[in-house]
PDB file of C-alpha atoms in Angstrom:
ATOM      1  CA  MET F  27    -129.430  89.064 -47.177  1.00  0.00           C
ATOM      2  CA  THR F  28    -130.447  88.340 -51.434  1.00  0.00           C
ATOM      3  CA  THR F  29    -128.858  86.339 -53.669  1.00  0.00           C
ATOM      4  CA  GLU F  30    -128.609  89.334 -55.116  1.00  0.00           C
ATOM      5  CA  ARG F  31    -125.598  90.382 -52.658  1.00  0.00           C
ATOM      6  CA  LEU F  32    -124.509  87.949 -52.523  1.00  0.00           C
ATOM      7  CA  LEU F  33    -123.685  87.998 -55.981  1.00  0.00           C
ATOM      8  CA  ASP F  34    -121.378  91.250 -56.024  1.00  0.00           C
ATOM      9  CA  ASP F  35    -118.858  89.084 -54.150  1.00  0.00           C
ATOM     10  CA  ARG F  36    -118.174  86.642 -57.515  1.00  0.00           C
ATOM     11  CA  PRO F  37    -114.826  86.637 -59.537  1.00  0.00           C
ATOM     12  CA  LEU F  38    -116.574  88.746 -62.904  1.00  0.00           C
ATOM     13  CA  THR F  39    -115.399  85.193 -64.816  1.00  0.00           C
ATOM     14  CA  PRO F  40    -114.873  81.512 -63.152  1.00  0.00           C
ATOM     15  CA  LEU F  41    -114.542  78.722 -64.613  1.00  0.00           C
ATOM     16  CA  ARG F  42    -118.424  77.214 -64.707  1.00  0.00           C
ATOM     17  CA  THR F  43    -117.980  72.995 -65.201  1.00  0.00           C
ATOM     18  CA  MET F  44    -121.215  72.496 -64.095  1.00  0.00           C
ATOM     19  CA  ALA F  45    -124.966  74.793 -62.725  1.00  0.00           C
ATOM     20  CA  ASN F  46    -123.923  76.591 -59.487  1.00  0.00           C
ATOM     21  CA  LYS F  47    -125.197  73.790 -57.126  1.00  0.00           C
ATOM     22  CA  VAL F  48    -127.037  75.838 -53.994  1.00  0.00           C
ATOM     23  CA  PRO F  49    -130.087  77.816 -53.571  1.00  0.00           C
ATOM     24  CA  GLU F  50    -131.284  81.222 -54.066  1.00  0.00           C
ATOM     25  CA  VAL F  51    -130.409  82.954 -50.735  1.00  0.00           C
ATOM     26  CA  THR F  52    -134.242  84.093 -50.211  1.00  0.00           C
ATOM     27  CA  ALA F  53    -136.355  83.648 -46.765  1.00  0.00           C
ATOM     28  CA  TYR F  54    -137.203  80.565 -47.445  1.00  0.00           C
ATOM     29  CA  PHE F  55    -134.235  79.243 -47.660  1.00  0.00           C
ATOM     30  CA  TRP F  56    -133.083  80.770 -44.030  1.00  0.00           C
ATOM     31  CA  ILE F  57    -136.870  79.225 -42.914  1.00  0.00           C
ATOM     32  CA  ILE F  58    -135.202  75.801 -43.720  1.00  0.00           C
ATOM     33  CA  LYS F  59    -132.572  76.125 -42.447  1.00  0.00           C
ATOM     34  CA  VAL F  60    -133.327  77.220 -39.383  1.00  0.00           C
ATOM     35  CA  LEU F  61    -135.798  74.177 -39.400  1.00  0.00           C
ATOM     36  CA  THR F  62    -133.122  72.475 -40.427  1.00  0.00           C
ATOM     37  CA  THR F  63    -130.562  72.509 -37.606  1.00  0.00           C
ATOM     38  CA  GLY F  64    -133.382  72.398 -35.045  1.00  0.00           C
ATOM     39  CA  MET F  65    -134.188  69.113 -36.397  1.00  0.00           C
ATOM     40  CA  GLY F  66    -131.275  67.496 -36.577  1.00  0.00           C
ATOM     41  CA  GLU F  67    -130.437  68.646 -32.782  1.00  0.00           C
ATOM     42  CA  THR F  68    -133.566  66.895 -32.118  1.00  0.00           C
ATOM     43  CA  ALA F  69    -132.780  64.012 -34.316  1.00  0.00           C
ATOM     44  CA  SER F  70    -129.322  63.197 -33.274  1.00  0.00           C
ATOM     45  CA  ASP F  71    -130.674  62.929 -29.099  1.00  0.00           C
ATOM     46  CA  LEU F  72    -133.213  60.591 -30.607  1.00  0.00           C
ATOM     47  CA  LEU F  73    -131.185  58.572 -32.454  1.00  0.00           C
ATOM     48  CA  ALA F  74    -128.352  58.032 -29.565  1.00  0.00           C
ATOM     49  CA  ARG F  75    -131.441  57.264 -27.462  1.00  0.00           C
ATOM     50  CA  LEU F  76    -132.510  54.355 -29.375  1.00  0.00           C
ATOM     51  CA  LEU F  77    -129.753  53.216 -30.696  1.00  0.00           C
ATOM     52  CA  GLY F  78    -126.975  53.831 -28.820  1.00  0.00           C
ATOM     53  CA  PRO F  79    -124.313  56.766 -29.777  1.00  0.00           C
ATOM     54  CA  VAL F  80    -122.150  54.321 -31.545  1.00  0.00           C
ATOM     55  CA  PRO F  81    -125.200  53.016 -33.527  1.00  0.00           C
ATOM     56  CA  ALA F  82    -126.389  56.414 -34.168  1.00  0.00           C
ATOM     57  CA  VAL F  83    -123.300  57.464 -35.208  1.00  0.00           C
ATOM     58  CA  GLY F  84    -122.226  54.683 -38.283  1.00  0.00           C
ATOM     59  CA  LEU F  85    -125.987  55.560 -39.205  1.00  0.00           C
ATOM     60  CA  GLY F  86    -126.432  58.777 -39.676  1.00  0.00           C
ATOM     61  CA  GLY F  87    -122.118  58.575 -41.136  1.00  0.00           C
ATOM     62  CA  LEU F  88    -123.131  56.316 -43.346  1.00  0.00           C
ATOM     63  CA  ALA F  89    -127.357  58.419 -44.189  1.00  0.00           C
ATOM     64  CA  LEU F  90    -124.354  61.111 -44.551  1.00  0.00           C
ATOM     65  CA  ALA F  91    -122.004  59.434 -46.573  1.00  0.00           C
ATOM     66  CA  LEU F  92    -125.357  58.883 -49.107  1.00  0.00           C
ATOM     67  CA  SER F  93    -126.787  62.081 -49.569  1.00  0.00           C
ATOM     68  CA  LEU F  94    -123.490  63.688 -50.136  1.00  0.00           C
ATOM     69  CA  ALA F  95    -122.719  61.150 -52.751  1.00  0.00           C
ATOM     70  CA  VAL F  96    -126.001  62.017 -54.808  1.00  0.00           C
ATOM     71  CA  GLN F  97    -125.678  65.274 -54.285  1.00  0.00           C
ATOM     72  CA  PHE F  98    -121.896  64.940 -55.912  1.00  0.00           C
ATOM     73  CA  ALA F  99    -123.700  63.100 -59.107  1.00  0.00           C
ATOM     74  CA  VAL F 100    -126.517  65.789 -59.777  1.00  0.00           C
ATOM     75  CA  ARG F 101    -124.900  68.287 -62.665  1.00  0.00           C
ATOM     76  CA  ARG F 102    -127.384  71.340 -61.160  1.00  0.00           C
ATOM     77  CA  TYR F 103    -129.220  72.129 -57.929  1.00  0.00           C
ATOM     78  CA  VAL F 104    -132.529  69.983 -56.943  1.00  0.00           C
ATOM     79  CA  ALA F 105    -133.606  70.867 -54.052  1.00  0.00           C
ATOM     80  CA  TRP F 106    -134.667  67.797 -52.624  1.00  0.00           C
ATOM     81  CA  VAL F 107    -131.063  65.959 -53.012  1.00  0.00           C
ATOM     82  CA  TYR F 108    -129.891  69.173 -51.431  1.00  0.00           C
ATOM     83  CA  TRP F 109    -131.998  69.840 -48.230  1.00  0.00           C
ATOM     84  CA  THR F 110    -131.071  66.466 -48.075  1.00  0.00           C
ATOM     85  CA  ALA F 111    -127.432  65.848 -47.199  1.00  0.00           C
ATOM     86  CA  VAL F 112    -127.928  69.229 -45.609  1.00  0.00           C
ATOM     87  CA  VAL F 113    -130.359  67.524 -42.713  1.00  0.00           C
ATOM     88  CA  MET F 114    -127.839  64.348 -42.448  1.00  0.00           C
ATOM     89  CA  VAL F 115    -125.143  67.471 -42.375  1.00  0.00           C
ATOM     90  CA  SER F 116    -126.931  68.445 -39.385  1.00  0.00           C
ATOM     91  CA  VAL F 117    -127.951  64.829 -37.872  1.00  0.00           C
ATOM     92  CA  PHE F 118    -124.335  64.276 -37.377  1.00  0.00           C
ATOM     93  CA  GLY F 119    -122.394  67.609 -36.888  1.00  0.00           C
ATOM     94  CA  THR F 120    -124.663  67.195 -33.714  1.00  0.00           C
ATOM     95  CA  MET F 121    -123.386  63.766 -33.806  1.00  0.00           C
ATOM     96  CA  ALA F 122    -119.710  64.623 -33.898  1.00  0.00           C
ATOM     97  CA  ALA F 123    -120.193  67.894 -31.337  1.00  0.00           C
ATOM     98  CA  ASP F 124    -121.596  65.133 -28.760  1.00  0.00           C
ATOM     99  CA  VAL F 125    -118.637  62.556 -29.531  1.00  0.00           C
ATOM    100  CA  LEU F 126    -116.399  65.110 -27.464  1.00  0.00           C
ATOM    101  CA  HIS F 127    -118.469  66.281 -25.414  1.00  0.00           C
ATOM    102  CA  VAL F 128    -120.366  63.035 -24.380  1.00  0.00           C
ATOM    103  CA  GLY F 129    -117.544  60.488 -25.342  1.00  0.00           C
ATOM    104  CA  LEU F 130    -114.496  61.718 -25.117  1.00  0.00           C
ATOM    105  CA  GLY F 131    -115.355  64.229 -21.753  1.00  0.00           C
ATOM    106  CA  VAL F 132    -114.019  67.735 -24.300  1.00  0.00           C
ATOM    107  CA  PRO F 133    -116.203  70.638 -22.498  1.00  0.00           C
ATOM    108  CA  TYR F 134    -117.636  73.305 -24.702  1.00  0.00           C
ATOM    109  CA  THR F 135    -115.775  75.417 -23.325  1.00  0.00           C
ATOM    110  CA  VAL F 136    -112.574  73.589 -25.413  1.00  0.00           C
ATOM    111  CA  SER F 137    -114.716  72.133 -28.702  1.00  0.00           C
ATOM    112  CA  THR F 138    -116.655  74.802 -29.772  1.00  0.00           C
ATOM    113  CA  PRO F 139    -113.390  76.992 -30.005  1.00  0.00           C
ATOM    114  CA  LEU F 140    -111.928  74.441 -31.887  1.00  0.00           C
ATOM    115  CA  PHE F 141    -114.698  73.605 -34.731  1.00  0.00           C
ATOM    116  CA  LEU F 142    -114.080  77.616 -34.657  1.00  0.00           C
ATOM    117  CA  VAL F 143    -110.212  76.607 -35.778  1.00  0.00           C
ATOM    118  CA  ALA F 144    -111.493  74.478 -37.565  1.00  0.00           C
ATOM    119  CA  LEU F 145    -113.603  76.494 -39.874  1.00  0.00           C
ATOM    120  CA  ALA F 146    -111.493  78.968 -39.729  1.00  0.00           C
ATOM    121  CA  ALA F 147    -108.732  76.931 -41.279  1.00  0.00           C
ATOM    122  CA  VAL F 148    -111.669  75.567 -44.266  1.00  0.00           C
ATOM    123  CA  PHE F 149    -112.973  79.160 -45.318  1.00  0.00           C
ATOM    124  CA  ALA F 150    -108.142  79.954 -45.288  1.00  0.00           C
ATOM    125  CA  LEU F 151    -108.010  76.630 -47.109  1.00  0.00           C
ATOM    126  CA  TRP F 152    -110.254  77.586 -49.532  1.00  0.00           C
ATOM    127  CA  TYR F 153    -109.829  81.017 -50.105  1.00  0.00           C
ATOM    128  CA  ALA F 154    -106.109  80.522 -50.903  1.00  0.00           C
ATOM    129  CA  VAL F 155    -106.674  77.264 -53.219  1.00  0.00           C
ATOM    130  CA  GLU F 156    -110.336  78.884 -55.371  1.00  0.00           C
ATOM    131  CA  ARG F 157    -110.069  83.796 -54.634  1.00  0.00           C
ATOM    132  CA  THR F 158    -113.304  83.163 -53.531  1.00  0.00           C
ATOM    133  CA  LEU F 159    -116.039  82.461 -50.534  1.00  0.00           C
ATOM    134  CA  SER F 160    -119.721  82.847 -53.065  1.00  0.00           C
ATOM    135  CA  ILE F 161    -121.965  80.243 -52.858  1.00  0.00           C
ATOM    136  CA  HIS F 162    -121.922  81.117 -55.957  1.00  0.00           C
ATOM    137  CA  SER F 163    -119.676  80.543 -57.168  1.00  0.00           C
ATOM    138  CA  ILE F 164    -120.080  76.398 -56.587  1.00  0.00           C
ATOM    139  CA  THR F 165    -119.680  75.550 -60.331  1.00  0.00           C
ATOM    140  CA  THR F 166    -116.121  73.807 -60.215  1.00  0.00           C
ATOM    141  CA  ARG F 167    -116.134  69.805 -57.762  1.00  0.00           C
ATOM    142  CA  SER F 168    -113.639  72.120 -56.289  1.00  0.00           C
ATOM    143  CA  ARG F 169    -115.451  74.650 -54.365  1.00  0.00           C
ATOM    144  CA  GLU F 170    -118.009  72.331 -53.904  1.00  0.00           C
ATOM    145  CA  LEU F 171    -115.479  69.855 -51.681  1.00  0.00           C
ATOM    146  CA  PHE F 172    -115.144  72.367 -49.882  1.00  0.00           C
ATOM    147  CA  TYR F 173    -118.351  74.264 -49.660  1.00  0.00           C
ATOM    148  CA  TRP F 174    -119.851  70.948 -48.026  1.00  0.00           C
ATOM    149  CA  ALA F 175    -116.947  71.317 -45.646  1.00  0.00           C
ATOM    150  CA  ALA F 176    -117.337  74.196 -44.804  1.00  0.00           C
ATOM    151  CA  VAL F 177    -121.130  72.958 -44.209  1.00  0.00           C
ATOM    152  CA  LEU F 178    -120.417  70.689 -41.731  1.00  0.00           C
ATOM    153  CA  ALA F 179    -118.020  72.855 -40.284  1.00  0.00           C
ATOM    154  CA  THR F 180    -120.517  74.855 -38.973  1.00  0.00           C
ATOM    155  CA  PHE F 181    -123.159  72.631 -38.067  1.00  0.00           C
ATOM    156  CA  ALA F 182    -120.615  71.612 -35.858  1.00  0.00           C
ATOM    157  CA  LEU F 183    -120.082  74.563 -34.254  1.00  0.00           C
ATOM    158  CA  GLY F 184    -123.473  76.222 -33.811  1.00  0.00           C
ATOM    159  CA  THR F 185    -123.406  72.992 -31.765  1.00  0.00           C
ATOM    160  CA  ALA F 186    -121.516  73.210 -29.279  1.00  0.00           C
ATOM    161  CA  ALA F 187    -122.150  77.549 -28.829  1.00  0.00           C
ATOM    162  CA  GLY F 188    -125.561  76.336 -28.033  1.00  0.00           C
ATOM    163  CA  ASP F 189    -125.328  73.972 -25.875  1.00  0.00           C
ATOM    164  CA  LEU F 190    -122.311  75.831 -23.832  1.00  0.00           C
ATOM    165  CA  THR F 191    -124.524  79.042 -23.864  1.00  0.00           C
ATOM    166  CA  ALA F 192    -126.914  76.693 -21.957  1.00  0.00           C
ATOM    167  CA  THR F 193    -124.802  75.123 -19.748  1.00  0.00           C
ATOM    168  CA  VAL F 194    -123.151  78.738 -18.656  1.00  0.00           C
ATOM    169  CA  GLY F 195    -126.621  80.152 -17.532  1.00  0.00           C
ATOM    170  CA  PHE F 196    -127.973  80.460 -20.900  1.00  0.00           C
ATOM    171  CA  GLY F 197    -131.024  77.956 -20.611  1.00  0.00           C
ATOM    172  CA  TYR F 198    -132.876  76.761 -23.584  1.00  0.00           C
ATOM    173  CA  LEU F 199    -135.138  79.405 -24.445  1.00  0.00           C
ATOM    174  CA  GLY F 200    -132.312  82.208 -23.010  1.00  0.00           C
ATOM    175  CA  SER F 201    -130.633  81.093 -25.711  1.00  0.00           C
ATOM    176  CA  VAL F 202    -133.337  80.778 -28.998  1.00  0.00           C
ATOM    177  CA  VAL F 203    -133.580  84.759 -27.556  1.00  0.00           C
ATOM    178  CA  LEU F 204    -129.270  85.342 -27.608  1.00  0.00           C
ATOM    179  CA  PHE F 205    -128.645  83.825 -30.854  1.00  0.00           C
ATOM    180  CA  ALA F 206    -131.598  85.553 -32.224  1.00  0.00           C
ATOM    181  CA  VAL F 207    -130.945  88.520 -31.636  1.00  0.00           C
ATOM    182  CA  GLY F 208    -126.838  87.926 -33.241  1.00  0.00           C
ATOM    183  CA  ILE F 209    -128.374  86.682 -36.388  1.00  0.00           C
ATOM    184  CA  CYS F 210    -129.265  90.110 -36.776  1.00  0.00           C
ATOM    185  CA  VAL F 211    -125.687  91.315 -36.499  1.00  0.00           C
ATOM    186  CA  PRO F 212    -124.429  90.059 -39.475  1.00  0.00           C
ATOM    187  CA  ALA F 213    -127.561  91.252 -41.476  1.00  0.00           C
ATOM    188  CA  LEU F 214    -128.008  94.864 -40.456  1.00  0.00           C
ATOM    189  CA  ALA F 215    -124.044  94.951 -40.605  1.00  0.00           C
ATOM    190  CA  HIS F 216    -124.033  94.014 -44.454  1.00  0.00           C
ATOM    191  CA  ARG F 217    -128.186  96.758 -45.077  1.00  0.00           C
ATOM    192  CA  PHE F 218    -126.048  99.389 -43.802  1.00  0.00           C
ATOM    193  CA  GLY F 219    -122.825  98.915 -45.621  1.00  0.00           C
ATOM    194  CA  ALA F 220    -119.966  97.162 -42.098  1.00  0.00           C
ATOM    195  CA  LEU F 221    -119.214  93.811 -43.469  1.00  0.00           C
ATOM    196  CA  ALA F 222    -119.332  92.458 -46.751  1.00  0.00           C
ATOM    197  CA  ALA F 223    -121.934  90.297 -47.817  1.00  0.00           C
ATOM    198  CA  VAL F 224    -120.337  86.632 -48.084  1.00  0.00           C
ATOM    199  CA  PRO F 225    -118.844  86.801 -44.892  1.00  0.00           C
ATOM    200  CA  ALA F 226    -122.525  88.302 -43.711  1.00  0.00           C
ATOM    201  CA  PHE F 227    -123.689  85.264 -45.235  1.00  0.00           C
ATOM    202  CA  TRP F 228    -121.613  82.744 -43.339  1.00  0.00           C
ATOM    203  CA  THR F 229    -121.565  84.622 -40.367  1.00  0.00           C
ATOM    204  CA  ALA F 230    -126.201  83.898 -40.026  1.00  0.00           C
ATOM    205  CA  TYR F 231    -125.851  81.202 -41.308  1.00  0.00           C
ATOM    206  CA  VAL F 232    -123.291  79.743 -38.366  1.00  0.00           C
ATOM    207  CA  ILE F 233    -125.403  81.400 -36.478  1.00  0.00           C
ATOM    208  CA  THR F 234    -128.199  79.328 -37.650  1.00  0.00           C
ATOM    209  CA  ARG F 235    -127.065  76.483 -35.975  1.00  0.00           C
ATOM    210  CA  PRO F 236    -127.961  77.268 -32.507  1.00  0.00           C
ATOM    211  CA  LEU F 237    -130.746  79.345 -32.784  1.00  0.00           C
ATOM    212  CA  GLY F 238    -132.946  76.586 -34.944  1.00  0.00           C
ATOM    213  CA  ALA F 239    -130.528  73.656 -32.197  1.00  0.00           C
ATOM    214  CA  SER F 240    -131.743  75.909 -28.827  1.00  0.00           C
ATOM    215  CA  LEU F 241    -135.216  76.325 -30.310  1.00  0.00           C
ATOM    216  CA  ALA F 242    -135.838  72.102 -30.907  1.00  0.00           C
ATOM    217  CA  ASP F 243    -134.260  71.491 -27.465  1.00  0.00           C
ATOM    218  CA  TRP F 244    -136.007  74.181 -25.762  1.00  0.00           C
ATOM    219  CA  MET F 245    -139.965  72.832 -27.027  1.00  0.00           C
ATOM    220  CA  ALA F 246    -138.647  68.511 -26.684  1.00  0.00           C
ATOM    221  CA  LEU F 247    -136.669  68.238 -23.477  1.00  0.00           C
ATOM    222  CA  GLY F 248    -138.672  68.140 -19.812  1.00  0.00           C
ATOM    223  CA  HIS F 249    -139.858  71.029 -17.912  1.00  0.00           C
ATOM    224  CA  ALA F 250    -136.725  70.519 -15.341  1.00  0.00           C
ATOM    225  CA  ARG F 251    -134.864  71.361 -17.913  1.00  0.00           C
ATOM    226  CA  GLY F 252    -136.162  74.711 -19.248  1.00  0.00           C
ATOM    227  CA  GLY F 253    -138.246  72.946 -22.502  1.00  0.00           C
ATOM    228  CA  LEU F 254    -141.752  72.729 -22.509  1.00  0.00           C
ATOM    229  CA  GLY F 255    -141.782  68.775 -22.663  1.00  0.00           C
ATOM    230  CA  PHE F 256    -143.439  68.393 -26.274  1.00  0.00           C
ATOM    231  CA  GLY F 257    -140.395  65.003 -26.369  1.00  0.00           C
ATOM    232  CA  LEU F 258    -137.838  64.190 -28.691  1.00  0.00           C
ATOM    233  CA  GLY F 259    -140.368  61.761 -31.132  1.00  0.00           C
ATOM    234  CA  PRO F 260    -143.118  64.745 -31.376  1.00  0.00           C
ATOM    235  CA  VAL F 261    -140.628  67.611 -32.121  1.00  0.00           C
ATOM    236  CA  THR F 262    -138.212  66.237 -35.085  1.00  0.00           C
ATOM    237  CA  LEU F 263    -141.645  64.245 -36.505  1.00  0.00           C
ATOM    238  CA  ALA F 264    -143.559  68.097 -36.218  1.00  0.00           C
ATOM    239  CA  TRP F 265    -139.858  69.935 -37.905  1.00  0.00           C
ATOM    240  CA  THR F 266    -139.359  66.612 -40.996  1.00  0.00           C
ATOM    241  CA  VAL F 267    -142.478  67.085 -41.818  1.00  0.00           C
ATOM    242  CA  ALA F 268    -141.844  71.052 -42.371  1.00  0.00           C
ATOM    243  CA  ILE F 269    -139.146  71.082 -43.582  1.00  0.00           C
ATOM    244  CA  ALA F 270    -140.319  68.341 -46.219  1.00  0.00           C
ATOM    245  CA  CYS F 271    -143.463  70.561 -46.678  1.00  0.00           C
ATOM    246  CA  PHE F 272    -141.329  74.257 -47.796  1.00  0.00           C
ATOM    247  CA  VAL F 273    -139.156  71.480 -50.102  1.00  0.00           C
ATOM    248  CA  GLY F 274    -141.225  70.341 -51.995  1.00  0.00           C
ATOM    249  CA  TYR F 275    -143.213  73.989 -52.376  1.00  0.00           C
ATOM    250  CA  LEU F 276    -139.518  75.257 -53.345  1.00  0.00           C
ATOM    251  CA  ALA F 277    -139.381  72.339 -55.726  1.00  0.00           C
ATOM    252  CA  VAL F 278    -142.543  72.788 -57.893  1.00  0.00           C
ATOM    253  CA  SER F 279    -142.459  76.452 -57.968  1.00  0.00           C
ATOM    254  CA  ARG F 280    -138.516  77.074 -57.939  1.00  0.00           C
ATOM    255  CA  LYS F 281    -138.354  80.322 -56.162  1.00  0.00           C
ATOM    256  CA  ASP F 282    -135.592  79.105 -55.585  1.00  0.00           C
ATOM    257  CA  THR F 283    -133.543  78.844 -58.870  1.00  0.00           C
ATOM    258  CA  SER F 284    -135.312  82.213 -60.195  1.00  0.00           C
ATOM    259  CA  TYR F 285    -131.955  84.211 -60.981  1.00  0.00           C
ATOM    260  CA  ASP F 286    -129.567  83.234 -64.345  1.00  0.00           C
ATOM    261  CA  LYS F 287    -127.364  80.443 -63.690  1.00  0.00           C
TER     262      LYS F 287
END
């Protein structure tokens, strides 16, 4: 699913008050997106274990607010600024889903459809106001606000969905396989003309969350829970280093900003 295909759904004459502030959708985009989802999953669990749930949520919320403040302050796409915000959304989105389940006792069978409704509401309001959901029309402050609201909702939804499948019999490795197959569905549907570019993109975007989170959990958690037992700390560190390497490469090469803004 390339930038050129996503551009097909843009309005012909968008109001551009600033440069588009999201990266081009390439293979690098999807790789980093999956890495951020896994890192956010294990980092959230690690922080909750080290600091306690309440301080961890407070720290995660503060880090998210600061990262988004920087993202909104810049006037163009900056790789490390954008992906730092995505990482913080991943961490806090995981915490939001976990608080409902662990803190308030809401089962995943309830929280998953709740987050799905919340995401649908964001998309409905976004489209009603802007008449587009294309990520390559994020050229006004209003669209940027809608974009990040949608991103946060996708992370919370994906976290709940991934935990749901892991606890209803699939396990973590089974969930990895399930969502790896699932993410191919919108790509193939779009490839053969059965699904438009924008809904295909957002469907795949949602699925990356439980895919990455399930993979990271499988690597980090102990054998008794069906994992490899590498530990939350080492997995979080390894995935963070991988994210930094990819983002550093993109910041230098600018391979994710090759289209004309």
